[in-house]
C-alpha positions in Angstrom: 41.0 -24.9 31.6 38.7 -23.4 34.2 35.2 -22.1 33.6 36.3 -18.6 34.5 39.1 -18.7 31.9 36.6 -20.0 29.3 34.2 -17.2 30.0 37.0 -14.6 29.8 38.2 -15.9 26.5 34.6 -15.8 24.9 34.1 -12.4 26.3 37.4 -11.2 24.6 36.5 -12.8 21.4 33.0 -11.4 21.3 34.3 -8.0 22.2 36.6 -8.2 19.1 33.6 -9.2 16.9 31.6 -6.2 18.3 34.4 -3.8 17.7 34.6 -5.0 14.0 30.9 -4.6 13.6 31.2 -1.1 15.1 33.7 -0.1 12.7 31.7 -1.7 9.7 28.6 0.3 10.8 30.6 3.5 10.9 32.2 3.0 7.5 28.8 2.0 5.9 27.1 5.0 7.6 29.7 7.5 6.2 29.4 5.7 2.9 25.5 6.1 2.9 25.9 9.9 3.9 28.3 10.3 0.9 25.9 8.6 -1.6 22.4 8.8 0.0 20.6 8.0 -3.2 22.4 4.9 -3.5 21.6 3.8 0.1 17.9 4.8 -0.3 17.8 2.8 -3.4 19.2 -0.1 -1.6 16.6 0.4 1.3 13.9 0.3 -1.4 15.3 -2.9 -2.8 15.2 -4.6 0.6 11.7 -3.4 1.3 10.6 -4.6 -2.0 12.0 -8.1 -1.3 10.6 -8.2 2.1 7.2 -7.4 0.5 7.5 -10.2 -2.0 8.5 -12.8 0.7 5.6 -11.6 3.0 3.3 -11.9 -0.2 4.5 -15.5 -0.7 3.9 -16.2 3.0 0.4 -14.9 2.7 -0.4 -17.0 -0.4 1.0 -20.2 1.6 -1.2 -19.3 4.5 -4.1 -18.8 2.2 -3.5 -22.3 0.7 -3.4 -23.8 4.0 -6.7 -22.2 5.4 -8.6 -22.6 2.1 -11.5 -24.3 3.8 -11.8 -22.0 6.8 -13.1 -18.9 4.9 -11.3 -15.7 4.3 -8.6 -17.4 2.3 -9.5 -15.4 -0.9 -8.8 -12.0 1.2 -5.7 -13.6 2.4 -4.5 -14.5 -1.3 -5.5 -11.1 -2.4 -3.3 -9.4 0.3 -0.5 -11.8 -0.7 -0.8 -10.9 -4.5 -0.8 -7.2 -3.4 2.3 -7.5 -1.6 4.1 -9.4 -4.5 2.7 -6.8 -7.1 3.9 -3.9 -4.9 7.4 -5.7 -4.4 7.8 -6.3 -8.0 6.9 -2.7 -9.0 9.4 -1.4 -6.6 12.0 -3.6 -7.9 11.3 -2.5 -11.5 10.9 1.1 -10.5 13.3 1.7 -7.6 13.3 5.5 -7.7 9.5 5.6 -7.6 9.6 3.1 -4.7 12.0 5.4 -3.0 9.7 8.4 -3.6 6.8 6.2 -2.1 9.0 5.3 1.0 9.7 8.9 1.4 5.9 9.8 1.2 5.2 7.0 3.8 7.9 8.6 6.1 6.4 12.0 5.8 2.8 10.5 6.7 4.2 8.5 9.6 5.9 11.7 11.1 2.6 13.7 10.4 0.5 11.1 12.2 3.0 10.6 15.0 3.4 14.3 15.4 -0.4 15.1 15.7 -0.8 12.0 18.1 1.8 13.2 20.4 0.5 16.9 20.3 -3.0 15.7 21.2 -1.5 13.2 24.0 0.7 15.9 25.4 -2.2 18.4 25.4 -4.5 15.9 27.1 -1.7 15.2 29.8 -1.0 18.8 30.3 -0.9 18.8 34.0 1.7 16.0 34.3 5.4 16.8 34.4 7.1 16.1 31.1 4.1 16.5 29.0 5.6 19.6 27.3 8.4 17.2 26.0 5.5 15.1 24.1 4.1 18.4 22.6 7.7 19.5 21.5 8.4 16.0 19.9 5.1 16.0 18.2 5.9 19.6 17.0 9.3 18.5 15.5 7.7 15.7 13.8 5.1 17.6 12.3 7.8 20.2 11.2 9.9 17.3 9.5 6.7 15.9 7.8 6.0 19.4 6.2 9.7 19.8 5.2 9.5 16.4 3.6 6.3 17.3 1.8 7.4 20.8 0.7 10.6 19.2 -0.8 9.0 16.3 -2.8 10.1 14.8 -5.0 13.7 16.2 -4.5 13.8 15.0 -0.9 13.4 11.3 -2.0 16.8 11.5 -3.6 18.5 12.1 -0.3 16.3 11.7 2.6 16.1 7.9 3.3 19.7 7.4 2.6 20.7 10.2 4.9 18.5 8.9 7.7 20.1 5.4 7.1 23.5 6.9 7.0 23.0 8.9 10.3 21.4 6.0 12.1 24.4 3.6 11.0 26.9 6.0 12.0 25.5 6.7 15.4 24.8 3.0 16.1 28.5 2.2 15.1 29.9 4.9 17.4 27.8 3.8 20.4 28.5 0.1 19.9 32.2 1.0 19.7 32.4 3.1 22.7 30.5 0.3 24.6 32.7 -2.3 23.2 35.8 -0.5 24.1 34.6 0.0 27.7 33.9 -3.8 27.8 37.3 -4.5 26.5 38.9 -2.3 29.2 36.9 -4.0 31.8 37.6 -7.4 30.6 41.5 -6.8 30.6 41.1 -5.4 34.2 39.5 -8.5 35.5 
């Protein structure tokens, strides 16, 4: 078997896997859009577990640097991560509300920052797009704020669904184009 035929075989197999992943993302994205509360709670659980794993990592690090100073603060950060993670696991809907508030604060800070940056760059081409992006972010932050706590029930899950759906479609289109290219070669 020549090197060229091996590469072609690997390319065809990886394209198949990429198409399968694309279809899975599309299906999961549609599912998240149909039941956004479940998708949001699932995201909350993932974040909770990541916080607890990060907390354990901080505690391990604190143990290894205990003679270097600052280890008590490192241990406190680790414990805070673990406590917040456990709280989010025990109260997933409150955790989801917290994630929604964090998203609103992020959008507000991002929006204001982009408006300020765009205003400071006013003379440069494209600076208006920064201001526009900032205004949209501020409006979205306000929308979330004025719709709390109800927005928490659907916002995160809907966002995840839309993201997965578009990722799946874009990956599928690229995979199909790659498959067409691979069969032509």
